[in-house]
Amino acid sequence: MLFRSEPHVPLDYTRPLVSIRGAAAFVSEYRPADYLVDGLMQKGFLYSLTSPTGTGKTSVALHLSHCVTTGQPFAGREVTQGSTLYCAGENPDDLRQRFIALCDDVGIKPAEMQIDFLTLMQHGGLLGAVDQIRERALQVEGGYRLIVVDTSAAFFDGDDENGNVQAGNYARRLRTLVDLPGHPCVVVPCHPTKRPAGQAECLPRGGGAFVAEVDGNFTLWPSGDPVELSWAGKLRGNTKFDAPLFELREVETRTVTDAKGRPVRTVLAKEVDSSVVAAAESAESDDLQRLLLAMAENPGARRLMTIAQAAGFLSHSGTEDARTKDQMRKRVTRRMEALIATKLVERSPLAKVEYRLTSKGEMEAARATGVQP
């Protein structure tokens, strides 16, 4: 692994343990906020990026890296252009596919991107790795502006990622990366402590001890079809911002193929503009109303796929291909969860795979049709 616990170093009592100085001297060391992403992410700060599996941590982190290295806006915000170091800890081959697909998608050659990739070659300590990174950063003009550590779990050096002491110490070792040449912003994609019930509970493993040591915990959370970039637990600086949305797109590239020469499909993140968001919200509202009316008009339709057929998402003949059925199942599942959250629908107490309208849902369906309940 890249990091391991450092040996205990005894205190040198011949040197001062603290610095005590007057107010004027103290405030003279103030350093104005210097943003990597304007109003969102600061240089010299350590952030976690937490989300459940499959909600785009790597895709968004790679998109951020592309924006920084090319000077393109991120989430509609100005960025400070510069070099990036991407620490690929989980699956370098998957990241290679995504990076090649990203370069194809934006029409740029990999060699034109100011980005270095760090992969694990052997076990090593933090100090040795930082020295190696520093040596490389000194060769890069301006040093690194962004360092991505993907993921926190892949580079964790202890034996209990949820242990408070180990998690806190690990976060402190990660913070040493902000002092490298370029004074980079460090972003660490993280897995949550558990399957969070909502965005506000999307905290990194290690819980309070890890969050206490970072400058902010950004989150990615499904918001309809796109995912939403927000924050939970802690964020130093601007805590009120319009949460940007990202579409997770399946793309195909012929630049890289599998062992049989077939094009590889992978997932990239794309920012969603406001007009698309409005259209998506309108489509979601239409979907919810279709489901409510279908359930009101077909009280015998209780199971998900039966309701989907009654609402017209799937044909009654079931002639759709497997991929279309799977996409519709996921779409209807998300909409049903939204209806449950607003207490218009509930799961049957006798069969959890069955759904029924609540009294509130019946009233809403009647209102939508103009019929008095």
Coordinates of C-alpha atoms in Angstrom, one line a residue:
M1 CA 0.0 0.0 0.0
L2 CA 1.0 3.6 -0.4
F3 CA 0.6 4.6 3.2
R4 CA 1.4 2.9 6.5
S5 CA 1.5 4.1 10.1
E6 CA 4.7 6.1 10.9
P7 CA 6.8 5.0 13.8
H8 CA 6.5 7.0 17.0
V9 CA 8.9 9.9 17.2
P10 CA 9.6 11.1 20.8
L11 CA 9.2 14.8 21.5
D12 CA 12.3 17.0 21.4
Y13 CA 11.9 19.0 24.6
T14 CA 14.9 21.2 23.6
R15 CA 12.7 22.9 21.0
P16 CA 9.5 25.0 21.6
L17 CA 6.3 22.9 21.6
V18 CA 4.0 25.8 20.7
S19 CA 4.2 29.3 19.3
I20 CA 2.7 32.2 21.3
R21 CA 2.5 35.6 19.6
G22 CA 0.4 38.8 19.6
A23 CA -2.7 39.3 17.5
A24 CA -0.9 41.5 14.9
A25 CA 1.7 38.8 14.3
F26 CA -1.0 36.1 14.2
V27 CA -3.2 37.8 11.6
S28 CA -0.2 38.8 9.5
E29 CA 0.0 35.1 8.5
Y30 CA -3.6 35.1 7.1
R31 CA -3.7 33.5 3.6
P32 CA -6.7 34.6 1.4
A33 CA -8.8 31.8 0.0
D34 CA -7.2 30.6 -3.2
Y35 CA -9.7 28.5 -5.2
L36 CA -9.0 25.6 -7.5
V37 CA -12.7 25.6 -8.5
D38 CA -14.1 29.1 -7.9
G39 CA -16.3 29.3 -4.8
L40 CA -16.2 25.5 -4.4
M41 CA -12.8 23.8 -3.8
Q42 CA -9.7 25.6 -2.4
K43 CA -6.1 24.9 -3.1
G44 CA -4.3 23.5 -0.1
F45 CA -7.5 21.9 1.2
L46 CA -8.3 18.2 1.8
Y47 CA -11.7 17.0 0.7
S48 CA -13.5 13.7 0.8
L49 CA -15.9 12.8 -2.0
T50 CA -18.3 10.2 -0.7
S51 CA -21.0 8.3 -2.4
P52 CA -22.5 4.8 -2.6
T53 CA -21.0 2.4 -5.1
G54 CA -22.1 3.1 -8.7
T55 CA -23.0 6.8 -8.2
G56 CA -20.0 8.2 -10.1
K57 CA -17.1 8.9 -7.7
T58 CA -14.4 8.0 -10.3
S59 CA -16.3 9.4 -13.2
V60 CA -16.8 12.8 -11.6
A61 CA -13.2 12.8 -10.2
L62 CA -11.8 12.1 -13.7
H63 CA -14.0 14.9 -15.1
L64 CA -12.7 17.3 -12.5
S65 CA -9.1 16.3 -13.4
H66 CA -9.9 16.9 -17.1
C67 CA -11.3 20.4 -16.3
V68 CA -8.3 21.3 -14.2
T69 CA -5.7 20.1 -16.7
T70 CA -7.4 21.8 -19.6
G71 CA -8.7 24.9 -17.9
Q72 CA -12.3 24.1 -18.7
P73 CA -15.0 25.2 -16.2
F74 CA -16.2 22.7 -13.7
A75 CA -19.9 22.8 -12.8
G76 CA -20.0 26.1 -14.5
R77 CA -17.3 27.6 -12.3
E78 CA -13.9 28.9 -13.3
V79 CA -10.9 26.7 -12.5
T80 CA -7.2 27.3 -11.9
Q81 CA -5.5 25.4 -14.7
G82 CA -2.6 23.2 -13.8
S83 CA -1.3 19.7 -13.6
T84 CA -3.0 16.8 -11.8
L85 CA -1.8 13.7 -10.1
Y86 CA -4.3 10.9 -10.1
C87 CA -3.6 8.1 -7.7
A88 CA -5.3 5.0 -9.1
G89 CA -5.6 2.5 -6.3
E90 CA -8.6 0.3 -7.1
N91 CA -8.4 -0.8 -10.8
P92 CA -5.9 0.9 -13.0
D93 CA -7.1 -1.0 -16.1
D94 CA -10.6 0.3 -15.6
L95 CA -9.3 3.8 -15.1
R96 CA -7.2 3.5 -18.3
Q97 CA -10.4 2.6 -20.2
R98 CA -12.2 5.6 -18.8
F99 CA -9.4 8.0 -19.5
I100 CA -9.0 6.8 -23.1
A101 CA -12.7 7.1 -23.6
L102 CA -12.7 10.6 -22.0
C103 CA -9.9 11.7 -24.4
D104 CA -11.8 10.3 -27.4
D105 CA -15.0 12.0 -26.2
V106 CA -13.4 15.5 -25.9
G107 CA -11.2 15.1 -28.9
I108 CA -7.8 15.3 -27.2
K109 CA -4.8 13.0 -27.2
P110 CA -3.7 11.6 -23.8
A111 CA -0.2 13.1 -24.2
E112 CA -1.8 16.5 -24.4
M113 CA -3.3 16.2 -20.9
Q114 CA -1.2 17.6 -18.0
I115 CA -2.0 14.6 -15.8
D116 CA 0.2 12.0 -14.1
F117 CA -1.1 8.7 -12.8
L118 CA 0.2 7.0 -9.7
T119 CA -0.2 3.2 -9.4
L120 CA 0.9 0.8 -6.7
M121 CA 4.0 -1.1 -7.4
Q122 CA 4.9 -2.4 -4.0
H123 CA 4.2 -1.7 -0.3
G124 CA 5.7 1.5 0.9
G125 CA 5.4 4.2 3.6
L126 CA 3.9 7.6 3.3
L127 CA 7.2 9.5 3.6
G128 CA 8.9 7.5 0.9
A129 CA 5.9 8.0 -1.4
V130 CA 5.6 11.7 -0.7
D131 CA 9.3 12.2 -1.4
Q132 CA 8.8 10.4 -4.8
I133 CA 5.8 12.5 -5.6
R134 CA 7.6 15.7 -4.5
E135 CA 10.5 14.9 -6.9
R136 CA 8.0 14.4 -9.7
A137 CA 6.1 17.6 -8.8
L138 CA 9.3 19.6 -8.9
Q139 CA 9.6 18.5 -12.6
V140 CA 6.1 19.8 -13.4
E141 CA 5.7 23.5 -14.1
G142 CA 4.0 25.0 -11.2
G143 CA 3.7 21.7 -9.3
Y144 CA 0.4 19.9 -8.9
R145 CA -2.8 21.9 -8.7
L146 CA -5.0 18.8 -8.0
I147 CA -4.3 15.4 -6.4
V148 CA -7.0 12.7 -6.5
V149 CA -6.6 9.7 -4.2
D150 CA -9.0 7.1 -5.6
T151 CA -10.1 5.6 -3.4
S152 CA -9.5 6.2 0.3
A153 CA -10.0 2.4 1.0
A154 CA -7.5 1.4 -1.6
F155 CA -4.7 3.4 0.0
F156 CA -5.7 2.8 3.6
D157 CA -2.8 1.4 5.6
G158 CA -4.5 0.1 8.8
D159 CA -6.7 -2.9 9.6
D160 CA -9.9 -1.1 10.6
E161 CA -11.1 1.6 8.2
N162 CA -14.0 2.5 10.5
G163 CA -11.8 2.7 13.6
N164 CA -11.8 6.3 14.8
V165 CA -8.1 6.5 15.8
Q166 CA -6.8 4.8 12.6
A167 CA -9.1 6.9 10.4
G168 CA -8.1 10.1 12.0
N169 CA -4.4 9.4 11.7
Y170 CA -4.9 8.3 8.1
A171 CA -6.6 11.6 7.2
R172 CA -3.8 13.5 8.8
R173 CA -1.3 11.7 6.7
L174 CA -3.4 12.4 3.6
R175 CA -3.3 16.1 4.5
T176 CA 0.5 16.2 4.1
L177 CA -0.1 16.0 0.3
V178 CA -1.4 19.6 0.3
D179 CA 2.1 20.8 1.2
L180 CA 3.6 19.4 -2.0
P181 CA 4.8 21.8 -4.8
G182 CA 1.9 23.6 -6.2
H183 CA 0.0 23.6 -2.9
P184 CA -2.6 21.2 -4.5
C185 CA -6.2 20.6 -3.6
V186 CA -6.5 17.0 -2.6
V187 CA -9.8 15.1 -3.3
V188 CA -10.3 11.6 -1.9
P189 CA -13.2 9.5 -3.2
C190 CA -14.6 7.5 -0.3
H191 CA -17.1 4.8 0.4
P192 CA -19.7 5.6 3.0
T193 CA -19.8 4.1 6.4
K194 CA -23.0 2.1 5.5
R195 CA -25.7 2.3 2.8
P196 CA -26.9 5.8 3.6
A197 CA -30.6 6.4 3.8
G198 CA -30.2 9.9 2.4
Q199 CA -27.7 12.4 1.2
A200 CA -27.2 13.9 4.7
E201 CA -26.0 10.6 6.0
C202 CA -23.4 10.1 3.2
L203 CA -20.3 10.2 5.4
P204 CA -17.0 8.5 4.7
R205 CA -15.8 5.5 6.5
G206 CA -14.1 6.4 9.7
G207 CA -17.1 8.6 10.5
G208 CA -16.5 11.7 12.7
A209 CA -12.8 11.1 13.2
F210 CA -12.1 11.2 9.4
V211 CA -14.5 14.1 8.8
A212 CA -12.9 16.1 11.6
E213 CA -9.6 16.0 9.8
V214 CA -10.8 17.0 6.3
D215 CA -11.8 20.5 5.2
G216 CA -15.0 19.3 3.6
N217 CA -17.0 16.2 2.6
F218 CA -18.5 16.5 -0.8
T219 CA -21.2 13.9 -1.8
L220 CA -22.6 12.4 -4.9
W221 CA -26.3 11.4 -4.6
P222 CA -28.9 10.2 -7.1
S223 CA -31.3 13.1 -7.9
G224 CA -33.6 11.5 -10.4
D225 CA -31.5 10.2 -13.3
P226 CA -28.5 12.4 -12.8
V227 CA -26.4 12.5 -9.6
E228 CA -26.1 15.7 -7.5
L229 CA -22.8 17.1 -6.1
S230 CA -23.5 18.5 -2.6
W231 CA -21.9 18.1 0.8
A232 CA -22.7 16.5 4.2
G233 CA -21.2 16.7 7.6
K234 CA -18.7 19.5 7.0
L235 CA -17.6 22.0 4.5
R236 CA -15.2 24.9 5.2
G237 CA -15.9 28.0 3.1
N238 CA -18.9 28.4 0.8
T239 CA -21.7 26.1 2.1
K240 CA -24.5 27.6 0.0
F241 CA -24.1 26.8 -3.7
D242 CA -26.4 25.5 -6.4
A243 CA -25.7 21.7 -6.4
P244 CA -24.5 20.8 -9.9
L245 CA -25.9 17.7 -11.6
F246 CA -23.9 15.1 -13.5
E247 CA -25.2 12.5 -16.0
L248 CA -23.4 9.2 -15.9
R249 CA -23.2 8.2 -19.6
E250 CA -22.3 4.9 -21.1
V251 CA -19.9 5.5 -23.9
E252 CA -18.2 3.2 -26.4
T253 CA -14.7 3.8 -27.8
R254 CA -13.0 1.9 -30.6
T255 CA -9.6 3.2 -29.5
V256 CA -9.4 0.4 -27.0
T257 CA -11.0 -3.0 -27.4
D258 CA -11.3 -6.2 -25.4
A259 CA -9.2 -9.4 -26.1
K260 CA -11.6 -10.3 -29.0
G261 CA -11.3 -6.9 -30.6
R262 CA -14.8 -5.6 -29.6
P263 CA -15.3 -2.0 -28.5
V264 CA -15.2 -1.3 -24.8
R265 CA -18.1 0.4 -23.1
T266 CA -17.4 2.5 -20.0
V267 CA -19.0 5.3 -17.9
L268 CA -18.2 9.0 -18.1
A269 CA -19.6 12.0 -16.2
K270 CA -21.2 14.9 -18.1
E271 CA -22.4 18.1 -16.5
V272 CA -26.2 18.6 -17.0
D273 CA -27.3 22.2 -17.9
S274 CA -30.3 23.9 -16.4
S275 CA -32.6 23.3 -19.4
V276 CA -31.9 19.6 -19.2
V277 CA -32.5 19.6 -15.5
A278 CA -35.9 21.4 -16.0
A279 CA -36.8 18.8 -18.7
A280 CA -35.8 15.9 -16.4
E281 CA -37.9 17.4 -13.5
S282 CA -40.9 17.7 -15.8
A283 CA -40.4 14.1 -17.1
E284 CA -40.2 12.9 -13.5
S285 CA -43.4 14.7 -12.5
D286 CA -45.1 13.1 -15.5
D287 CA -43.8 9.7 -14.6
L288 CA -45.1 10.1 -11.0
Q289 CA -48.5 11.1 -12.2
R290 CA -48.7 8.2 -14.6
L291 CA -47.9 5.7 -11.9
L292 CA -50.4 7.2 -9.5
L293 CA -53.2 7.1 -12.0
A294 CA -52.3 3.6 -13.2
M295 CA -52.4 2.3 -9.6
A296 CA -55.8 4.1 -9.0
E297 CA -57.3 2.7 -12.1
N298 CA -55.8 -0.8 -11.7
P299 CA -56.1 -1.6 -8.0
G300 CA -55.2 -5.2 -8.8
A301 CA -51.8 -4.2 -10.1
R302 CA -49.6 -4.4 -7.1
R303 CA -46.2 -5.6 -8.3
L304 CA -43.6 -3.3 -9.8
M305 CA -43.6 -4.7 -13.4
T306 CA -47.4 -5.0 -13.4
I307 CA -47.7 -1.4 -12.4
A308 CA -45.1 -0.5 -15.1
Q309 CA -47.3 -2.2 -17.7
A310 CA -50.5 -0.5 -16.5
A311 CA -48.8 2.9 -16.7
G312 CA -47.5 2.2 -20.2
F313 CA -43.8 2.0 -19.4
L314 CA -43.8 -1.5 -20.7
S315 CA -46.1 -3.3 -23.1
H316 CA -48.5 -6.0 -21.8
S317 CA -47.0 -8.4 -24.3
G318 CA -43.5 -8.0 -22.8
T319 CA -41.8 -7.9 -26.2
E320 CA -39.1 -5.5 -25.1
D321 CA -35.5 -6.7 -25.1
A322 CA -33.8 -7.4 -21.8
R323 CA -31.9 -4.1 -21.7
T324 CA -35.0 -2.0 -22.2
K325 CA -36.8 -4.0 -19.5
D326 CA -33.9 -3.5 -17.1
Q327 CA -33.8 0.3 -17.8
M328 CA -37.5 0.6 -17.3
R329 CA -37.4 -1.4 -14.1
K330 CA -34.8 0.9 -12.6
R331 CA -36.7 4.0 -13.8
V332 CA -40.0 2.8 -12.2
T333 CA -38.2 1.7 -9.1
R334 CA -36.8 5.2 -8.6
R335 CA -40.2 6.8 -9.2
M336 CA -41.9 4.4 -6.7
E337 CA -39.3 5.2 -4.1
A338 CA -40.0 8.9 -4.6
L339 CA -43.8 8.2 -4.2
I340 CA -43.0 6.3 -1.0
A341 CA -40.9 9.1 0.3
T342 CA -43.8 11.6 -0.2
K343 CA -46.2 9.1 1.5
L344 CA -48.4 8.7 -1.7
V345 CA -47.5 5.0 -2.0
E346 CA -46.6 2.3 0.6
R347 CA -45.3 -1.2 0.4
S348 CA -47.8 -3.8 1.4
P349 CA -47.3 -5.0 5.0
L350 CA -47.9 -8.6 3.9
A351 CA -45.7 -8.6 0.8
K352 CA -42.9 -6.1 0.6
V353 CA -42.6 -6.5 -3.2
E354 CA -46.1 -5.2 -3.6
Y355 CA -47.2 -1.6 -3.6
R356 CA -50.5 0.2 -2.9
L357 CA -51.8 3.8 -2.7
T358 CA -52.1 5.5 0.6
S359 CA -55.2 7.5 1.4
K360 CA -53.1 10.6 0.5
G361 CA -52.1 8.9 -2.8
E362 CA -55.8 8.2 -3.6
M363 CA -56.7 11.8 -3.0
E364 CA -53.8 13.0 -5.2
A365 CA -54.8 10.7 -8.0
A366 CA -58.4 11.9 -7.7
R367 CA -57.3 15.5 -7.8
A368 CA -55.2 14.8 -10.9
T369 CA -58.2 13.5 -12.7
G370 CA -60.6 16.1 -11.4
V371 CA -62.8 13.5 -9.7
Q372 CA -63.8 14.0 -6.1
P373 CA -62.6 11.1 -3.9

